[in-house]
PDB file of C-alpha atoms and ligand atoms in Angstrom:
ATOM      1  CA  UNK A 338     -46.565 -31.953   4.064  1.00 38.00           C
ATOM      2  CA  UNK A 339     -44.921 -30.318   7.294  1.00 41.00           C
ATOM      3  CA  UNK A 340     -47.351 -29.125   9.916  1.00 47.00           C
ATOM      4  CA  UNK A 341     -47.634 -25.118   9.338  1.00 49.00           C
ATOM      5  CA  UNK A 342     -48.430 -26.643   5.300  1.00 66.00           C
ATOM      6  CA  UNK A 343     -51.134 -25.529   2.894  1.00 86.00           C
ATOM      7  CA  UNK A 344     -54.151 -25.813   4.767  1.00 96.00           C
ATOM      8  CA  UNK A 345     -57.638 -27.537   2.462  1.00 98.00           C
ATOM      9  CA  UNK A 346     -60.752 -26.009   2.314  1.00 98.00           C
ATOM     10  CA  UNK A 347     -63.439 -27.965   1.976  1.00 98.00           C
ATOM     11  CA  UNK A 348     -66.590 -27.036   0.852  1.00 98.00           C
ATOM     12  CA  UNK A 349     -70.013 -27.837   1.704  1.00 98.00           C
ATOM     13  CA  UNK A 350     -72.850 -27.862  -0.734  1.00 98.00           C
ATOM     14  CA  UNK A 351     -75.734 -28.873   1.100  1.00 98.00           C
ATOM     15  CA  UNK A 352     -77.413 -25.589   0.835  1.00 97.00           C
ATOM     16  CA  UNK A 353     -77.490 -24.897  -2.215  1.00 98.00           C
ATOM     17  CA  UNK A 354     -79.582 -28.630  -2.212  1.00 98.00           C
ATOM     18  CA  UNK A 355     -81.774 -26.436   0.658  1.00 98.00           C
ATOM     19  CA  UNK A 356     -82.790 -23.725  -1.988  1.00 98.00           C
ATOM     20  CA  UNK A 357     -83.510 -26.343  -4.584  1.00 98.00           C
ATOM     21  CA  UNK A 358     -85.952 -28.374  -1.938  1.00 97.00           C
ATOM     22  CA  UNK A 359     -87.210 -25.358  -1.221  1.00 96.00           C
ATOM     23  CA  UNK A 360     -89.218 -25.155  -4.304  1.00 95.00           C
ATOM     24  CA  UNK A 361     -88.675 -28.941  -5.456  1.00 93.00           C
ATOM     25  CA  UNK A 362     -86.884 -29.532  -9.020  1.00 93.00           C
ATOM     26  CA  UNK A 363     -83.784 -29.719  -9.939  1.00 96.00           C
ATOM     27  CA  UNK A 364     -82.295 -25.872  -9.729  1.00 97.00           C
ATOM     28  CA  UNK A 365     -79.909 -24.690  -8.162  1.00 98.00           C
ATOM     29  CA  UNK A 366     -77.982 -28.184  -9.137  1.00 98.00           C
ATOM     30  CA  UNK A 367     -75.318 -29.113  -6.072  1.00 98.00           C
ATOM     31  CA  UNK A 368     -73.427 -30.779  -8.649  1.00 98.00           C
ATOM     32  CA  UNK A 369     -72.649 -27.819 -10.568  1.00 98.00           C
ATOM     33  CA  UNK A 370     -71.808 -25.898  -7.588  1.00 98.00           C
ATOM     34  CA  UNK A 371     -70.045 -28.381  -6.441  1.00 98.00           C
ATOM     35  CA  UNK A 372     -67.696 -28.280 -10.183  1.00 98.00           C
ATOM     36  CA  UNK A 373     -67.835 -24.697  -9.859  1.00 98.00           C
ATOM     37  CA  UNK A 374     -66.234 -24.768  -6.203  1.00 98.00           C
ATOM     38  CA  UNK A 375     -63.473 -27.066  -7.347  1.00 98.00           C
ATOM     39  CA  UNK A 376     -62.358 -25.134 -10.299  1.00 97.00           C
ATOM     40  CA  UNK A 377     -62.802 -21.519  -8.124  1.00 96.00           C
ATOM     41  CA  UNK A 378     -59.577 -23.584  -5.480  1.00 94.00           C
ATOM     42  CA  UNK A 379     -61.605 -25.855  -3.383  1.00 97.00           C
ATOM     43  CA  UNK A 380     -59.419 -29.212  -2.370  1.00 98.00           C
ATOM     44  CA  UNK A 381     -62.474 -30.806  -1.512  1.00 98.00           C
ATOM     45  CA  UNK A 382     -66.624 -30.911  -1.369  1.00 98.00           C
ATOM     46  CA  UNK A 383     -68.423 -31.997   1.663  1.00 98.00           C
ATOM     47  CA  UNK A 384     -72.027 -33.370   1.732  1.00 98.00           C
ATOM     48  CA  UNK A 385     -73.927 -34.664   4.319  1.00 98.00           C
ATOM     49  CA  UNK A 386     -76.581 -37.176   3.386  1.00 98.00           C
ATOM     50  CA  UNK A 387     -79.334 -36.763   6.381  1.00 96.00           C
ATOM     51  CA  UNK A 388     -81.346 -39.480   7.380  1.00 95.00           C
ATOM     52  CA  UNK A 389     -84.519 -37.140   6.284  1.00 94.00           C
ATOM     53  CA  UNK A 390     -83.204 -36.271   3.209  1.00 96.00           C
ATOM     54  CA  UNK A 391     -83.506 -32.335   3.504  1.00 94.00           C
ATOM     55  CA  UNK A 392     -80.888 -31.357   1.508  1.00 96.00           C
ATOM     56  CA  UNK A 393     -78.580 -33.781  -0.038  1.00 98.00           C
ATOM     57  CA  UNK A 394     -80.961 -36.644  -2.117  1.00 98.00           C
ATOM     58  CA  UNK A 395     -78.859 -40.331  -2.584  1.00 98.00           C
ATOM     59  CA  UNK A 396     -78.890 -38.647  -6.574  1.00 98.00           C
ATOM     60  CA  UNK A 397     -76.997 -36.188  -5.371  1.00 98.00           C
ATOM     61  CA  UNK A 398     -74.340 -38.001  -4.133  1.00 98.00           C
ATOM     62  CA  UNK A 399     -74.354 -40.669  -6.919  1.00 98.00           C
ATOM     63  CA  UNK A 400     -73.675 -37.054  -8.967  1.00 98.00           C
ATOM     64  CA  UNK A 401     -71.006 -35.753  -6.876  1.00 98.00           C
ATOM     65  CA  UNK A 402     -69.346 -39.018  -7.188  1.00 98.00           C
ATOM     66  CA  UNK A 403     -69.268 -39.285 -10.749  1.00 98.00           C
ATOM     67  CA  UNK A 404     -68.797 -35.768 -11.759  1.00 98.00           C
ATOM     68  CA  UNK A 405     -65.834 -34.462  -8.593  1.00 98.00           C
ATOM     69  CA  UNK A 406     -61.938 -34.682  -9.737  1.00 97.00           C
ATOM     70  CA  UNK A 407     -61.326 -34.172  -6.299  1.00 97.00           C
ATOM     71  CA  UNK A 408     -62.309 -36.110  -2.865  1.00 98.00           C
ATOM     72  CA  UNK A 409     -65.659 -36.421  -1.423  1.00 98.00           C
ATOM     73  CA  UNK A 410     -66.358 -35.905   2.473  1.00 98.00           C
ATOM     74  CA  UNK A 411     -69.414 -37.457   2.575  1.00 98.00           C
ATOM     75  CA  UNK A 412     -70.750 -37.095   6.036  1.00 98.00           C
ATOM     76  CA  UNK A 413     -73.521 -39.635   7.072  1.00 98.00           C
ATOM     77  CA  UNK A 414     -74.957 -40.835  10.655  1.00 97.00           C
ATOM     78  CA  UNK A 415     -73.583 -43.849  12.218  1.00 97.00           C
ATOM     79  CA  UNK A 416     -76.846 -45.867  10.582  1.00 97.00           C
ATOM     80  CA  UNK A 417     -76.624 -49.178   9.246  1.00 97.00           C
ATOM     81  CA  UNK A 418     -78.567 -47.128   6.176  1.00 98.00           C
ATOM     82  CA  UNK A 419     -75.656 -44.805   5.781  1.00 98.00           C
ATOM     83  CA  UNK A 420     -72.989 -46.943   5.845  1.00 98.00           C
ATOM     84  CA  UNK A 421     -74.787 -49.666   3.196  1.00 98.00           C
ATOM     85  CA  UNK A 422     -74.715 -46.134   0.887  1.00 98.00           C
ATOM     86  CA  UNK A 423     -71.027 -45.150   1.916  1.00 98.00           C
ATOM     87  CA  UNK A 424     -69.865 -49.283   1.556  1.00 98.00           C
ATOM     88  CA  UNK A 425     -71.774 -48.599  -2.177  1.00 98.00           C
ATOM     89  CA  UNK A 426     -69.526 -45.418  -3.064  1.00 98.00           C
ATOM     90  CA  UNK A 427     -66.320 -46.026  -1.582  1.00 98.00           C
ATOM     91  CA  UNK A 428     -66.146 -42.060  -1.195  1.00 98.00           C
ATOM     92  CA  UNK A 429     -62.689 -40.715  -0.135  1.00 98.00           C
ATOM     93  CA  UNK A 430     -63.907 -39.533   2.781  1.00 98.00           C
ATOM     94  CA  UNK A 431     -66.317 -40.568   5.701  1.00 98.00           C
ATOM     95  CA  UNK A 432     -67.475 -38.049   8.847  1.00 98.00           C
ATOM     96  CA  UNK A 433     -69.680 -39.376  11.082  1.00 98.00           C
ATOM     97  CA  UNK A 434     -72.082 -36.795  12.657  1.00 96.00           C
ATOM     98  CA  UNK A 435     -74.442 -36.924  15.205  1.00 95.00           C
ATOM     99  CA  UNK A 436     -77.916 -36.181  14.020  1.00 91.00           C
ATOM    100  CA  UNK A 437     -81.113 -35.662  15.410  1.00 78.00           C
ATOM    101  CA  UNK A 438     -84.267 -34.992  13.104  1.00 67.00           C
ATOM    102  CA  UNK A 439     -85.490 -31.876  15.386  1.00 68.00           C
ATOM    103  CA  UNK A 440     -82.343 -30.084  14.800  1.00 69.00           C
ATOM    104  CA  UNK A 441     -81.805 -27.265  12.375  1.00 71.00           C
ATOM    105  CA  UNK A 442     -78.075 -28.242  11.888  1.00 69.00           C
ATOM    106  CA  UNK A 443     -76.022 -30.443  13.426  1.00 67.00           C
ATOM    107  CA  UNK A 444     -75.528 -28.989  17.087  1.00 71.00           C
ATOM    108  CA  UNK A 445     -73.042 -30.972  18.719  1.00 79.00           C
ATOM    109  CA  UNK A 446     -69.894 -33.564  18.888  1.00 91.00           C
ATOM    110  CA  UNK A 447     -70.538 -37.436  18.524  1.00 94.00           C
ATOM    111  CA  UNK A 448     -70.919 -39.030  21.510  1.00 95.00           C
ATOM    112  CA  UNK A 449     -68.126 -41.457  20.778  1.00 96.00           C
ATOM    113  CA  UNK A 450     -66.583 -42.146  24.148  1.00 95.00           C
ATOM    114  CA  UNK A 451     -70.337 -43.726  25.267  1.00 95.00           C
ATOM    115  CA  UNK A 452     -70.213 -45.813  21.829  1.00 96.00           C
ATOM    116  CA  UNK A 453     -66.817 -46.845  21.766  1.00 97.00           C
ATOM    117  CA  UNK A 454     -68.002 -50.546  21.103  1.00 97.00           C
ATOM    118  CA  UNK A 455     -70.590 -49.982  18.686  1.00 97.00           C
ATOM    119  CA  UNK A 456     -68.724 -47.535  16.442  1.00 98.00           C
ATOM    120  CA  UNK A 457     -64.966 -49.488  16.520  1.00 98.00           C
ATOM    121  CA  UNK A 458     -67.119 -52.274  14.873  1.00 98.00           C
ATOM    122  CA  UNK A 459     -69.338 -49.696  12.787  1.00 98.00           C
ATOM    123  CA  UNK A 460     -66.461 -48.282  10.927  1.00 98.00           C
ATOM    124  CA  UNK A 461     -64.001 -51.171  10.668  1.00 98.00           C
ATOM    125  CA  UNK A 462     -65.345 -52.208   6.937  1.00 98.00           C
ATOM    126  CA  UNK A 463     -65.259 -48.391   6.342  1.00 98.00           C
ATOM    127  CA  UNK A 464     -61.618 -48.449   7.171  1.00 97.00           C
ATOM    128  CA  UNK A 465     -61.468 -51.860   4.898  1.00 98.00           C
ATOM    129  CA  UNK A 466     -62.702 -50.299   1.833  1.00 98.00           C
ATOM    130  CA  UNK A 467     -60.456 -47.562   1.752  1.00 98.00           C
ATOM    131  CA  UNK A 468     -62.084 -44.535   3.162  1.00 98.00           C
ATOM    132  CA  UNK A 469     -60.927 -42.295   5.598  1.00 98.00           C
ATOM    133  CA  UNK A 470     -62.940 -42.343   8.776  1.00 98.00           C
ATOM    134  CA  UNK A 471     -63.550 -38.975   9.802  1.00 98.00           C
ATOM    135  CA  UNK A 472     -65.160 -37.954  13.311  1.00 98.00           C
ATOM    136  CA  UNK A 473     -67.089 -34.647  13.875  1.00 97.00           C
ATOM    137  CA  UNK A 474     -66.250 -34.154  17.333  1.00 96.00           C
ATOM    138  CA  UNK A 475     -66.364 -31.767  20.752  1.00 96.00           C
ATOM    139  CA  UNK A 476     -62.926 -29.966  21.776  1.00 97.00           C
ATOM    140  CA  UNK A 477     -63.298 -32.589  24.419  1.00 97.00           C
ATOM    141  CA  UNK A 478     -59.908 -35.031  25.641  1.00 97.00           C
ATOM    142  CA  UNK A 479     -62.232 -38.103  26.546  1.00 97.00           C
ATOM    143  CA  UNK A 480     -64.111 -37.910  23.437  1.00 97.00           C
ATOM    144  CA  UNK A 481     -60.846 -37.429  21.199  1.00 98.00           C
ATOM    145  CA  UNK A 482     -59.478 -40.086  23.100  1.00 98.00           C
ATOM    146  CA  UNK A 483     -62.159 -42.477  22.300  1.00 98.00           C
ATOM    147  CA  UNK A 484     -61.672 -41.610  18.601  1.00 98.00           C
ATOM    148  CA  UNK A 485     -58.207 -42.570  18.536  1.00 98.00           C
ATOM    149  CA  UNK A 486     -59.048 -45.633  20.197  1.00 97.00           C
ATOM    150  CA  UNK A 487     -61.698 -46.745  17.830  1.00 97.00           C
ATOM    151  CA  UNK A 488     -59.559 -46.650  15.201  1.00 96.00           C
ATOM    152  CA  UNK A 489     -60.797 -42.949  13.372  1.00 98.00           C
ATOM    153  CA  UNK A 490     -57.528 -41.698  11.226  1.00 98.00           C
ATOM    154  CA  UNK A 491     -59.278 -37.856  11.502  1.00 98.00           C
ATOM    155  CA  UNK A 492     -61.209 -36.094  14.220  1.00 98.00           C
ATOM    156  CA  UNK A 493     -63.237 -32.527  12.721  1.00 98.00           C
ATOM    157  CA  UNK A 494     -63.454 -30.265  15.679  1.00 98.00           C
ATOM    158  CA  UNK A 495     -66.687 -28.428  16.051  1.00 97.00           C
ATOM    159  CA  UNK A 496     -66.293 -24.813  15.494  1.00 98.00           C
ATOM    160  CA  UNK A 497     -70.539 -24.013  16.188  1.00 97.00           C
ATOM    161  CA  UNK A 498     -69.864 -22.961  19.634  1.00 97.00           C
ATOM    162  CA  UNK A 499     -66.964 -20.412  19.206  1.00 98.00           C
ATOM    163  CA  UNK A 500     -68.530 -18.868  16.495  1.00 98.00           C
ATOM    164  CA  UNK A 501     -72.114 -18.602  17.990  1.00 97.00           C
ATOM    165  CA  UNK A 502     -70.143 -16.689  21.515  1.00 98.00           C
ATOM    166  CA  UNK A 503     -68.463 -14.405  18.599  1.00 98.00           C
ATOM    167  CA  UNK A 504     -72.136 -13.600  16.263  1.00 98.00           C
ATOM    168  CA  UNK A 505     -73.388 -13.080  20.041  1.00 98.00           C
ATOM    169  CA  UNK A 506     -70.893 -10.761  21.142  1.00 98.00           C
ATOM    170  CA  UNK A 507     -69.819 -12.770  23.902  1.00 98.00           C
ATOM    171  CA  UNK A 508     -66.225 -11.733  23.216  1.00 98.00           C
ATOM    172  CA  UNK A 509     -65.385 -13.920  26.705  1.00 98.00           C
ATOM    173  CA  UNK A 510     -66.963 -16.905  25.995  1.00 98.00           C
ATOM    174  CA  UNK A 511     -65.581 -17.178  22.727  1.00 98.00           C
ATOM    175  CA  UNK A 512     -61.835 -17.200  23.402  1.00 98.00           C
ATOM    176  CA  UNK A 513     -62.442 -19.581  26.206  1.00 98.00           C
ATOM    177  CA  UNK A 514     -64.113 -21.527  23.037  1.00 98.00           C
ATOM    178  CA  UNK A 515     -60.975 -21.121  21.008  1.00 98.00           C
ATOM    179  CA  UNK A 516     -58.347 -21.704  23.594  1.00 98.00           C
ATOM    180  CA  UNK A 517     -60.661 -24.747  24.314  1.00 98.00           C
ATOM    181  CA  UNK A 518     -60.082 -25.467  20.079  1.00 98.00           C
ATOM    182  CA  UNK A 519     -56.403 -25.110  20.109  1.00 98.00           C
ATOM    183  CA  UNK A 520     -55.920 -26.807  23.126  1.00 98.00           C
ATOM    184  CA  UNK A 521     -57.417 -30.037  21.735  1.00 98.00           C
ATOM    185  CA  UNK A 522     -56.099 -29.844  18.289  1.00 98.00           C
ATOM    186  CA  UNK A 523     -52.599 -30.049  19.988  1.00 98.00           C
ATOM    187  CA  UNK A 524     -54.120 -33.025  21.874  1.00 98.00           C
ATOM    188  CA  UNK A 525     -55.319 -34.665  18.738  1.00 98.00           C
ATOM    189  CA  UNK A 526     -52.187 -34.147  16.476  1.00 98.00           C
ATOM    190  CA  UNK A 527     -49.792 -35.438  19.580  1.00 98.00           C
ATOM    191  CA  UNK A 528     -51.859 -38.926  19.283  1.00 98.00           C
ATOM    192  CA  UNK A 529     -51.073 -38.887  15.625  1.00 98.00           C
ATOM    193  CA  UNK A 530     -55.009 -37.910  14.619  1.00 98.00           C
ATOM    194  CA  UNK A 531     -55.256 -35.108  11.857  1.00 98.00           C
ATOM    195  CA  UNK A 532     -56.983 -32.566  12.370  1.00 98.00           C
ATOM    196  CA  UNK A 533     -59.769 -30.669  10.677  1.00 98.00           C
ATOM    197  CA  UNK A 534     -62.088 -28.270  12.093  1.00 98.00           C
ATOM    198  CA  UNK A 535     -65.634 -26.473  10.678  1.00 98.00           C
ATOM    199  CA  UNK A 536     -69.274 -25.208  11.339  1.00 97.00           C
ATOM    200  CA  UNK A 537     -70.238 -21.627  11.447  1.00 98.00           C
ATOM    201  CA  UNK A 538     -67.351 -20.284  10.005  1.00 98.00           C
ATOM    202  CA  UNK A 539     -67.752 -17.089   8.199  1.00 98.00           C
ATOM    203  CA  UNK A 540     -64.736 -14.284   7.251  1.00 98.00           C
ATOM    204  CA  UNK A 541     -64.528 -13.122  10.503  1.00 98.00           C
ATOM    205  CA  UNK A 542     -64.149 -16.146  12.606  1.00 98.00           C
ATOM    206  CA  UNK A 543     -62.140 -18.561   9.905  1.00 98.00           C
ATOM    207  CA  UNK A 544     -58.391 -16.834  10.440  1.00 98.00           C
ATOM    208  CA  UNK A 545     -57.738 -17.656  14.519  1.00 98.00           C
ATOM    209  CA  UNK A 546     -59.211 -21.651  13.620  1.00 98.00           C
ATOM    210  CA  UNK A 547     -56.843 -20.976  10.105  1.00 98.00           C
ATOM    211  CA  UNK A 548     -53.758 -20.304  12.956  1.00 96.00           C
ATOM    212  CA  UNK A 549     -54.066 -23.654  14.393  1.00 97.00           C
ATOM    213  CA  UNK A 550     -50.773 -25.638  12.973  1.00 95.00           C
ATOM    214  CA  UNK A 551     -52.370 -28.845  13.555  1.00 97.00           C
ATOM    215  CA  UNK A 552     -55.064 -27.964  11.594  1.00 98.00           C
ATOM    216  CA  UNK A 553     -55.014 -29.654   7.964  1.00 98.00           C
ATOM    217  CA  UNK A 554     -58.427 -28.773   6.891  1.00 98.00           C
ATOM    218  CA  UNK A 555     -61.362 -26.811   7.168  1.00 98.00           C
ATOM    219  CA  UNK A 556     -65.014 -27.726   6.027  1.00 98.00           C
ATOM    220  CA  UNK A 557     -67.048 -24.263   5.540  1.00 98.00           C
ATOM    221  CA  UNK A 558     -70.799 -24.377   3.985  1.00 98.00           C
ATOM    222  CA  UNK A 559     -73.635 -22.273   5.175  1.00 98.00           C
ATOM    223  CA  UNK A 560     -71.525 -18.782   5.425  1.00 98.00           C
ATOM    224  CA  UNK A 561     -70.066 -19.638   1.643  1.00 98.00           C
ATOM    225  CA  UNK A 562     -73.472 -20.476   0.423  1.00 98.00           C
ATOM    226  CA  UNK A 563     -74.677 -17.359   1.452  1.00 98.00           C
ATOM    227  CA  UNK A 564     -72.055 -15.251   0.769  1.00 98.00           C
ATOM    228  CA  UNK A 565     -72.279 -16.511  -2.799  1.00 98.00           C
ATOM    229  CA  UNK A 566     -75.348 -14.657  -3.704  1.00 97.00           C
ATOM    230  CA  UNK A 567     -73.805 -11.380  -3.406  1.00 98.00           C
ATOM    231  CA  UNK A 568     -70.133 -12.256  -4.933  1.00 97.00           C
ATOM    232  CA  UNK A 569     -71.091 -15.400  -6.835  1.00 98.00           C
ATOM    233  CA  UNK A 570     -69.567 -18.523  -5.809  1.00 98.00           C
ATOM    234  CA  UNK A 571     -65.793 -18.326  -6.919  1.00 98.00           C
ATOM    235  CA  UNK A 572     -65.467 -15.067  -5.610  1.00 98.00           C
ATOM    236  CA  UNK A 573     -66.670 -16.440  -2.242  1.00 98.00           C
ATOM    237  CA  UNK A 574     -64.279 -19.193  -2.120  1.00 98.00           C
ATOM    238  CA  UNK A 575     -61.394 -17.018  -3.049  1.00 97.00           C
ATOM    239  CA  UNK A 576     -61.691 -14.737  -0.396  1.00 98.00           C
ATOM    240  CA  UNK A 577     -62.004 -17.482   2.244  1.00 98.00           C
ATOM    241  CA  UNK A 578     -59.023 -19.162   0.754  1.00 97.00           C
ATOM    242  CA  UNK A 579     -56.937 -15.766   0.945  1.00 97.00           C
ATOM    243  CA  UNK A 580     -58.394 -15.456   4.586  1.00 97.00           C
ATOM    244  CA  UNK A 581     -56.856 -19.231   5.521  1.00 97.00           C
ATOM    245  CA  UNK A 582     -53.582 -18.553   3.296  1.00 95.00           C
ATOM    246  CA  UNK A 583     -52.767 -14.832   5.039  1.00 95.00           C
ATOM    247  CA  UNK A 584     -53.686 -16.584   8.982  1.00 96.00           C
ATOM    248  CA  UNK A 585     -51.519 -19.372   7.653  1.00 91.00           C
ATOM    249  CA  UNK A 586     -48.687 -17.129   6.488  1.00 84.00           C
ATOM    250  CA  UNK A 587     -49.035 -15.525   9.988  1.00 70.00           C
ATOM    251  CA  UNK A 588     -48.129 -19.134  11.661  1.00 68.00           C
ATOM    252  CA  UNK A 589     -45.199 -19.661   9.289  1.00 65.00           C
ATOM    253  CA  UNK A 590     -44.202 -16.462  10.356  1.00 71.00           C
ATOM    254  CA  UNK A 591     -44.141 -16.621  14.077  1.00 73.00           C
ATOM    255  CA  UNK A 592     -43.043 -20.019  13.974  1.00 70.00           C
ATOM    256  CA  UNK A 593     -39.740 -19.555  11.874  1.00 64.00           C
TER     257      UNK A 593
HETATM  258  N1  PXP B1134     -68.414 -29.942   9.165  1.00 74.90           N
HETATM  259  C1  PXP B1134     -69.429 -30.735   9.572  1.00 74.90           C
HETATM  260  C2  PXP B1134     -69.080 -32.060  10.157  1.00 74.90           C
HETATM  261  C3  PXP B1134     -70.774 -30.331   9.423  1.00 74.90           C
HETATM  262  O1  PXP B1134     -71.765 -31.144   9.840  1.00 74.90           O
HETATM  263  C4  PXP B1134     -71.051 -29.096   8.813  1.00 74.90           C
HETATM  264  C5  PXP B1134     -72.465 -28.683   8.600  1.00 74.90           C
HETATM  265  O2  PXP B1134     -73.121 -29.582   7.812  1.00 74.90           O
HETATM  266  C6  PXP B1134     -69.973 -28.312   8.392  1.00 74.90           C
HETATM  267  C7  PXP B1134     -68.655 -28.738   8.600  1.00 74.90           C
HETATM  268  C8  PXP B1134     -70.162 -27.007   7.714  1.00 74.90           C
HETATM  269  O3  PXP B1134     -70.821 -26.117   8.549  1.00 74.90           O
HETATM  270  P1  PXP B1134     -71.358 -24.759   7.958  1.00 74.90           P
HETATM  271  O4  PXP B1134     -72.353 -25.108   6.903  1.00 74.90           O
HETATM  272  O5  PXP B1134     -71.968 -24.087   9.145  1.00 74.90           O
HETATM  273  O6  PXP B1134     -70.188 -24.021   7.385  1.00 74.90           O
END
């Protein structure tokens, strides 16, 4: 696939896990929405098994892993917990997040230049069993550069700041944000990373991130959750895709 290619969306089910734990039981399933995404276009479903078990339950994923024709992102802490579950599943796909149990969602890049040790050894068997390692990361060179050295084959660049400056109006702030974004996903791609990018993303912030040639994916959740309850979930998906497809188009353009 050339670099200005069809760009994957991702998507992430966790909340509709969040309404279900809301009341307890078992609706809305994540496993159906997570069927229902693939068939409305998604090229892949994300799920992020927290350490406290908010959202995603360990049934969950055993679900998504049986019933997905497509790949699973499963994104996890750097735990010895998670990556016992991950070493069980094999999924395709593995992001390590940062997580901390006060936080609503997850707020920032790993720390992965600090770690460098620990996590070159932490996903090694990862690597071994045939998943891609995937690092959720700040538009930040030392950081990037540590994930290239551990050995991570993606980095996802954290979107939650540029599109928190945009929902605030902060116009300024957030294309320093996305020249910050681009700026590091040509970084990334020159060390021979791929790139994906997500968190926060709604209609109106997805198409400049969408413009990034480098960028090979995008992993959109809450917004598409949401979004679903007035246009049902398909419907939500589509229009995100078309979104993605027409910045795309607009990168093909300029660049031939
Ligand atoms: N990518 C990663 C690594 C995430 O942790 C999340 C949130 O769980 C997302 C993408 C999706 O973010 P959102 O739900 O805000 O679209």
């Amino acid at each position: 696939m050339s670099d200005t290619g069809k760009l994957r969306l991702g998507v992430n089910i966790d909340h509709v896990a969040t309404v279900r734990n809301a009341r307890g039981g078992a609706y809305p399933d994540p496993v159906r929405a997570a069927k229902l995404a693939e068939e409305a276009g998604a090229d892949g479903i994300t799920a992020h098994l927290r350490e406290d078990r908010r959202h995603i339950s360990d049934a969950d994923i055993d679900g998504l892993m049986a019933a997905l024709k497509g790949p699973l992102n499963f994104e996890m802490a750097a735990t010895e917990e998670m990556q016992k579950i991950a070493l069980c599943h094999k999924p395709h796909a593995v992001c390590l997040v940062p997580e901390k149990r006060e936080e609503r969602t997850t707020e920032g890049g790993l720390e992965v230049a600090r770690e460098e040790n620990r996590l070159a050894h932490f996903i090694a068997p990862l690597r071994e069993a045939g998943c891609r390692v995937s690092i959720f990361i700040a538009a930040d060179k030392r950081q990037i550069e540590a994930a290239h050295r551990i050995g991570a084959e993606v980095i996802e660049l954290h979107t939650g700041a540029y599109c928190d400056a945009h929902a605030e109006g902060n116009f300024e702030e957030r294309d320093r944000e996305l020249a910050a974004l681009r700026e590091m996903s040509g970084f990334a791609h020159s060390l021979g990373l791929e790139v994906h990018a997500g968190h926060g993303l709604t209609y109106d912030t997805v198409k400049p991130i969408a413009a990034f040639p480098e960028v090979k994916e995008l992993n959109i959740g809450h917004f598409l959750i949401g979004e679903s309850i007035f246009r049902g979930l398909g419907p939500a998906i589509g229009e995100m895709r078309r979104l993605m497809e027409e910045a795309r188009g607009d990168t093909l353009r300029s660049a031939g």
